[in-house]
Coordinates of C-alpha atoms and ligand atoms in Angstrom, one line a residue:
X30 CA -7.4 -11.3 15.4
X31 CA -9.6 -12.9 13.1
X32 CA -12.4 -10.2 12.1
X33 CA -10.4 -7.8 9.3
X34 CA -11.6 -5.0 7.9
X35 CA -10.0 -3.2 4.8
X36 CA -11.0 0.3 3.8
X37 CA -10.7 0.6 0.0
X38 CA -10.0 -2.8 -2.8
X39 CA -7.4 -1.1 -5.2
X40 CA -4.5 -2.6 -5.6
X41 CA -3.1 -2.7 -2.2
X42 CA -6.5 -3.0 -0.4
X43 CA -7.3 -5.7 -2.6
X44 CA -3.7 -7.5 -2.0
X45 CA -4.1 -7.2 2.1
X46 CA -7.6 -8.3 1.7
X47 CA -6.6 -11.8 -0.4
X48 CA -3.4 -12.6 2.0
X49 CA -5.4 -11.7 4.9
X50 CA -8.6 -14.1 3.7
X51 CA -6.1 -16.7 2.3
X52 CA -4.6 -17.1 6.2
X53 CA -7.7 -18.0 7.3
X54 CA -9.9 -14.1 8.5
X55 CA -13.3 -13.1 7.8
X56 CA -12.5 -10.0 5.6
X57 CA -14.9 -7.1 4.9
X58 CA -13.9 -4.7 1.9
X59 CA -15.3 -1.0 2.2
X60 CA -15.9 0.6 -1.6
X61 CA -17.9 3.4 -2.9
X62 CA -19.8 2.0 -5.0
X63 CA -20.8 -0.9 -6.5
X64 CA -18.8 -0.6 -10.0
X65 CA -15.8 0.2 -8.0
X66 CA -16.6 -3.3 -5.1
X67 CA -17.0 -5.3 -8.7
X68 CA -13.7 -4.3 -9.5
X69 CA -12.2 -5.2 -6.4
X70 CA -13.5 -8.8 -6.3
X71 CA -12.4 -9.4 -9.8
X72 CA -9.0 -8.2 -9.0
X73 CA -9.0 -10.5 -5.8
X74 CA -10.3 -13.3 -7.9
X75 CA -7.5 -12.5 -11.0
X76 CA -4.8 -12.7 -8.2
X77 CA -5.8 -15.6 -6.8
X78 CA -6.2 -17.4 -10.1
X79 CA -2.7 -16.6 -11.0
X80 CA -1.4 -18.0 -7.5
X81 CA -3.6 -21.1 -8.8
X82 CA -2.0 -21.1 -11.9
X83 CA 1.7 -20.9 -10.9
X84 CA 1.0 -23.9 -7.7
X85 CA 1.6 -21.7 -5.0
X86 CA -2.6 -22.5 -4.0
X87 CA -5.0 -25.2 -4.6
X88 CA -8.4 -24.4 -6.2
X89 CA -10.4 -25.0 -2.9
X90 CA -8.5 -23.0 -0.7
X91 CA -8.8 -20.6 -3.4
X92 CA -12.2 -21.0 -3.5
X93 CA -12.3 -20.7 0.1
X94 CA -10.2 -17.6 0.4
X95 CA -12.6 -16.0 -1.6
X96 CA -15.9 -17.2 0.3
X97 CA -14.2 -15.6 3.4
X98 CA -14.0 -12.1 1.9
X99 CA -17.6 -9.7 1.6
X100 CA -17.6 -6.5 -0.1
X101 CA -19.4 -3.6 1.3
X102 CA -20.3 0.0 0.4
X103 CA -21.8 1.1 4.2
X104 CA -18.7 1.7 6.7
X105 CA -20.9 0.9 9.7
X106 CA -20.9 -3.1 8.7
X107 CA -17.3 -3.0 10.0
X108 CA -18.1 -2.4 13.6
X109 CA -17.6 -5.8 15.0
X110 CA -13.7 -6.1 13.0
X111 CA -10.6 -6.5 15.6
X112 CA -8.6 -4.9 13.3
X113 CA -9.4 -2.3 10.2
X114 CA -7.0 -1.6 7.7
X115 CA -7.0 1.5 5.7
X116 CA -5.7 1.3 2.1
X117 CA -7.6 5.0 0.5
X118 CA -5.8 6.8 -1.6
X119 CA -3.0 9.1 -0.3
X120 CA -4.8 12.0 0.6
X121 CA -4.2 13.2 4.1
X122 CA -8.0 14.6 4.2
X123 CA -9.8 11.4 2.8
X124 CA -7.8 9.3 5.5
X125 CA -8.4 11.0 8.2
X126 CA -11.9 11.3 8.1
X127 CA -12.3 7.6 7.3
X128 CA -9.9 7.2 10.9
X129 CA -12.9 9.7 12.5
X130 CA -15.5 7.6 11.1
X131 CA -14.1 4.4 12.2
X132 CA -13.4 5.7 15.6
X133 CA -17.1 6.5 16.2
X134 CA -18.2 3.1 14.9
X135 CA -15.6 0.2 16.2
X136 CA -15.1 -1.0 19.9
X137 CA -12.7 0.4 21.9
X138 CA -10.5 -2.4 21.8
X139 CA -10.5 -2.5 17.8
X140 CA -7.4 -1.6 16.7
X141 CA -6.6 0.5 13.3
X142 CA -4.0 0.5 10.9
X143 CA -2.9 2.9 7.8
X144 CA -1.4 1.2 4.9
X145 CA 0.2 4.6 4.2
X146 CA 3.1 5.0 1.7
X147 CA 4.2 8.1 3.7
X148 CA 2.3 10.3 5.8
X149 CA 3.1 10.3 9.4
X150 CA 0.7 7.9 10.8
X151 CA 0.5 10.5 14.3
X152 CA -1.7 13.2 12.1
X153 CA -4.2 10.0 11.4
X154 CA -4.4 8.6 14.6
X155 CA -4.9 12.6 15.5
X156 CA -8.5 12.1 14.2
X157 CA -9.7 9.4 16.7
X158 CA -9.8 9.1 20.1
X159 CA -7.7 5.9 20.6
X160 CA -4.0 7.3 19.7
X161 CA -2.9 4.6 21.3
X162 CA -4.8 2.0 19.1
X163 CA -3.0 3.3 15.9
X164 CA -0.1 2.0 13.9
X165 CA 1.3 1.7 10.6
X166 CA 0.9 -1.6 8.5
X167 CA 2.9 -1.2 5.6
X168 CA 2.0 -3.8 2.3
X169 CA 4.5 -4.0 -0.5
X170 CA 2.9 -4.2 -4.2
X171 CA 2.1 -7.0 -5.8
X172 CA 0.8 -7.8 -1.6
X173 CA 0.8 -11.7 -2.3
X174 CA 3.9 -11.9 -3.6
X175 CA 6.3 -9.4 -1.4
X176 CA 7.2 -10.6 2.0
X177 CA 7.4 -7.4 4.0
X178 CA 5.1 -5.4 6.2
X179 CA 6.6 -2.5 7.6
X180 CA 5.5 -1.8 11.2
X181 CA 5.2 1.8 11.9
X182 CA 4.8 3.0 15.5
X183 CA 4.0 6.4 16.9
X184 CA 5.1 8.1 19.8
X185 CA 1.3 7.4 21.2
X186 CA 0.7 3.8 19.8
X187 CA 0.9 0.9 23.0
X188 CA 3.6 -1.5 22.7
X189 CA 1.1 -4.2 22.9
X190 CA -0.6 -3.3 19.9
X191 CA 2.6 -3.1 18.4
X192 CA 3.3 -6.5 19.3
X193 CA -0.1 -8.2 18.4
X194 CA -0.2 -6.5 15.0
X195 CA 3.2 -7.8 14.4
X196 CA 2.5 -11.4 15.4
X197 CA -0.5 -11.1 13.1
X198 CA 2.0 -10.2 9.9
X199 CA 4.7 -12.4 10.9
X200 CA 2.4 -15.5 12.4
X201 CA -1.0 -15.2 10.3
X202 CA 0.1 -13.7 7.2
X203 CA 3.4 -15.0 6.9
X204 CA 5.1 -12.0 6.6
X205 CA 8.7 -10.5 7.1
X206 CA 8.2 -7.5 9.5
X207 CA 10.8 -4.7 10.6
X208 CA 9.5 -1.6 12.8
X209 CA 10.0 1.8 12.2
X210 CA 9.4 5.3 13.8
X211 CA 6.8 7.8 12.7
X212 CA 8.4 9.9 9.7
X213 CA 7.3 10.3 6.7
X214 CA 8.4 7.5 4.2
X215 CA 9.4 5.4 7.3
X216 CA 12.5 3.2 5.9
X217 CA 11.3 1.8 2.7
X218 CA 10.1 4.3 1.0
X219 CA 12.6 7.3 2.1
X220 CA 15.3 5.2 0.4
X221 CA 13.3 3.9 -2.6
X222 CA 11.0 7.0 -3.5
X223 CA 14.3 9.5 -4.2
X224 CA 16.2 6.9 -6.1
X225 CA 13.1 6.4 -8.4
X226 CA 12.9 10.0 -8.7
X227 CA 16.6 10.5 -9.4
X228 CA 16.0 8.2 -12.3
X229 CA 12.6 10.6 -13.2
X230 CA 15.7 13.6 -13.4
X231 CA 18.0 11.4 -15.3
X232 CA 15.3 10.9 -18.2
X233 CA 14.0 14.8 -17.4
X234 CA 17.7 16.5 -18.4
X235 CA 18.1 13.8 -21.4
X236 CA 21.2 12.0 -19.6
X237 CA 20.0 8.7 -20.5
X238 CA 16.9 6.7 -22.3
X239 CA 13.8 5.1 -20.1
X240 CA 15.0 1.6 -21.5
X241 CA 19.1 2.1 -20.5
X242 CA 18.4 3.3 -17.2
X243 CA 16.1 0.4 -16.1
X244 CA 18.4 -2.1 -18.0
X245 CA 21.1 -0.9 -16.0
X246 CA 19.8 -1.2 -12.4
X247 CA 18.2 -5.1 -13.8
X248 CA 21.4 -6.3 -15.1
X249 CA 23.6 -4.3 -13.0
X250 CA 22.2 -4.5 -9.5
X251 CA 20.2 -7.2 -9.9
X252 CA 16.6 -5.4 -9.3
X253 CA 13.2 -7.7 -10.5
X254 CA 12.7 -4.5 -12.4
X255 CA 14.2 -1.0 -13.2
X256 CA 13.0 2.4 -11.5
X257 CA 10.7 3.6 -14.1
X258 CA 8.6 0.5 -14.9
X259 CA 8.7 0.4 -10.9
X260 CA 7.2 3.8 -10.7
X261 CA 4.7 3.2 -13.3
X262 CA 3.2 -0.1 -11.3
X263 CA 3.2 1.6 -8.4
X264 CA 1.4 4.7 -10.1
X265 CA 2.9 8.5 -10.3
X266 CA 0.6 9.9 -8.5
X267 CA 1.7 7.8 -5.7
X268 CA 4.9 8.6 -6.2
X269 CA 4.4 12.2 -6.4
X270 CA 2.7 11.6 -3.1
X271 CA 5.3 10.3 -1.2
X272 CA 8.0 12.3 -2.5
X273 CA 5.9 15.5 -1.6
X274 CA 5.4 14.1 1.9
X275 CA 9.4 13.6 2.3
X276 CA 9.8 17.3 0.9
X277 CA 7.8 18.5 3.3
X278 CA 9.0 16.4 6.5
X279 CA 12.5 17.0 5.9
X280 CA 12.6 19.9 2.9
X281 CA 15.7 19.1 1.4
X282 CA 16.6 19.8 -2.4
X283 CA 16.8 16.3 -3.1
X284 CA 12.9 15.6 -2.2
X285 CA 11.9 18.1 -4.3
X286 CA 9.7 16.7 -7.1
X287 CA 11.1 16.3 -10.0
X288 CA 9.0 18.3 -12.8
X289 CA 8.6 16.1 -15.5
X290 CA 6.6 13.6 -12.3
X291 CA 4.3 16.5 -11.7
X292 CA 3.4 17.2 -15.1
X293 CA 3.0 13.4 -16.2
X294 CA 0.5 13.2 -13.5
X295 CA -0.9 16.4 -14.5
X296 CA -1.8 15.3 -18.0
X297 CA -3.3 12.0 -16.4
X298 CA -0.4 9.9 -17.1
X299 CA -0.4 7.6 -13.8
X300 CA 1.2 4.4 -15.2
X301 CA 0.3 1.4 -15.6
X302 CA -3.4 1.8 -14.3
X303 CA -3.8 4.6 -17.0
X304 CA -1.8 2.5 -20.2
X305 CA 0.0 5.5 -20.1
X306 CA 3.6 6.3 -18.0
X307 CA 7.2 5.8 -18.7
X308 CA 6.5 3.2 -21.0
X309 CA 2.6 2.5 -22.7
X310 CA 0.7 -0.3 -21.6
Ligands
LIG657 N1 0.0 -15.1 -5.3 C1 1.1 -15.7 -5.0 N2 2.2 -15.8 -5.8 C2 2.1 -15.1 -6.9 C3 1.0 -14.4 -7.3 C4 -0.1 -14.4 -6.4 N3 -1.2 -13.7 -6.7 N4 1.3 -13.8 -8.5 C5 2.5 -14.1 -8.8 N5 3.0 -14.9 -7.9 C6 4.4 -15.5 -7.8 C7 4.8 -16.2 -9.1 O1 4.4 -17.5 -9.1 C8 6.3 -16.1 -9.0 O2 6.8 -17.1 -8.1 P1 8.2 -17.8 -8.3 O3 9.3 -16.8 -8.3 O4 8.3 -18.8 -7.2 O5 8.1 -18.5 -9.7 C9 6.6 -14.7 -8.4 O6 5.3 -14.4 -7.7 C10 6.8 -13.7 -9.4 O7 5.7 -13.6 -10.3 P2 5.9 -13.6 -11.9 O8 6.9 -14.6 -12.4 O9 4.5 -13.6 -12.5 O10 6.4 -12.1 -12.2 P3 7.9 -11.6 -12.4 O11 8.9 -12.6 -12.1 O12 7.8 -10.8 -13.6 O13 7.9 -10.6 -11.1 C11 7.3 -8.8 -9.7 C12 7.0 -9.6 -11.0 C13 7.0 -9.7 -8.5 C14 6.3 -7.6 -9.7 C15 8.8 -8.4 -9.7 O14 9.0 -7.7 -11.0 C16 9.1 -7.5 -8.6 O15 9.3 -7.9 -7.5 N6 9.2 -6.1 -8.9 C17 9.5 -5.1 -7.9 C18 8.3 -4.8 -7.2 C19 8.6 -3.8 -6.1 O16 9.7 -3.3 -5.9 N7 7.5 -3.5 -5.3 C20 7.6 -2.5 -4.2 C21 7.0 -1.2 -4.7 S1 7.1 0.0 -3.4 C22 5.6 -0.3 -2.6 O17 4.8 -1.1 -2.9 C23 5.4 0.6 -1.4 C24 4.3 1.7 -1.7 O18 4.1 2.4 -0.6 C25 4.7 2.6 -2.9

């Protein structure tokens, strides 16, 4: 597979797009507009500056990386990709009818992959009419730096997809890849999500300060960073996303949102990308 398509160039879409063009594919970017394709390419570029900076690239495959990458805002210039990976936002609606689109547009043998935090991947592969050519390809944020790409498979997807798209990770992309079934959170998030929102309850019912909680899982456990700086990269409203999507799959009092999440993203408090979260930016 060497043609890659990436629906979407925030953060993740960006990431896949950069690892994806820095192992050598022709990568095509789908954005809505031309504001929002600017700010993927200057993220792409940012990133790859930093790997620059820190030796980890030289300048010319930097360079390179980038010439390999095209940014587009008409979904029909990704017909001729192998494989299209979708990185929208998570809402169930706007992904699904990007997976109809794509359907209608890409050969049979294409294959498609959702970059999904949590929604079973079945109810997007539900909107084509290649079940089988559907899988889960799961990116970890900040994409160029986190080795892991969870592999999810449904109960339709062909083992031989499975298998090519996980050669791609491990062989092209250099990534660490583990498989998991089809349920919401798959295995990374279902355990990560309700600890960060255990930490969200801590703050909520004043049991402990923002700064002691996060000190205490860095320089007790070890983590490159506590819960709530966590949740503000990866954004509340991706959070409350996931955590809503495990409350629904399994509907146990623990999933339940915790308030204080809902109302943060309420009053446009997202995190980082807003300045604005568990901590200002
Ligand atoms: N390309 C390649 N390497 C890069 C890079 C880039 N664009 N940017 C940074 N790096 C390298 C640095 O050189 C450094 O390498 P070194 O350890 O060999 O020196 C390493 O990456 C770390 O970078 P920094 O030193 O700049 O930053 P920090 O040490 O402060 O680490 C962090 C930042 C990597 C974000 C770290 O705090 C971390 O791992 N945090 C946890 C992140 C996490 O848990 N993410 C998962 C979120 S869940 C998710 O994504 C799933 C979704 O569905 C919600």
């Amino acid at each position: 597979m060497n043609r890659i398509g990436v629906i979407g160039g925030g953060t993740m879409g960006a990431g896949i797009a950069e690892i994806a063009a820095r192992a050598g594919s022709e990568v095509i970017i789908l954005e809505r507009d031309t504001t929002a394709a600017d700010t993927a390419r200057r993220r792409i570029e940012k990133s790859l500056a930093r790997a620059v900076e820190a030796e980890k690239l030289n300048r010319s495959a930097a360079d390179e990386a980038v010439a390999r990458i095209a940014l587009t805002m008409s979904i029909d210039d990704l017909a001729d990709q192998e494989l299209v990976i979708e990185a929208a936002p998570e809402i169930e609606s706007l992904k699904t009818e990007f997976f109809a689109k794509l359907d209608a547009i890409v050969a049979p043998e294409t294959i498609l992959a959702t970059n999904t935090s949590a929604i079973p991947v079945i109810r997007l592969a539900g909107a084509t009419t290649r079940p089988e050519r559907v899988l889960g390809m799961h990116f970890f944020n900040p994409v160029p730096v986190l080795p892991l790409v969870e592999i999810v498979s449904t109960l339709k997807t062909d083992p031989t997809v499975v298998g090519k798209v996980t050669t791609y990770a491990r062989d092209t992309l250099g990534k660490d890849t583990i498989q998991s079934k089809d349920q919401a959170g798959f295995i990374v998030n279902a355990l990560l999500i309700p600890y960060l929102c255990a930490a969200i309850r801590m703050v909520e019912t004043g049991f402990a300060t923002t700064e002691d909680i996060d000190q205490g899982m860095i320089s007790g456990c070890a983590h490159p960073m506590g819960p709530l700086r966590l949740i503000d990269t990866i954004g509340l409203d991706t959070t409350l996303a996931i955590i809503e999507s495990l409350h629904q799959e399994f509907g146990q009092p623990h999933y339940a949102p915790p308030p204080l999440l809902r109302r943060m993203v309420e009053a446009g408090h997202l995190g980082r990308k807003t300045g604005q979260g568990f901590y200002d930016y």
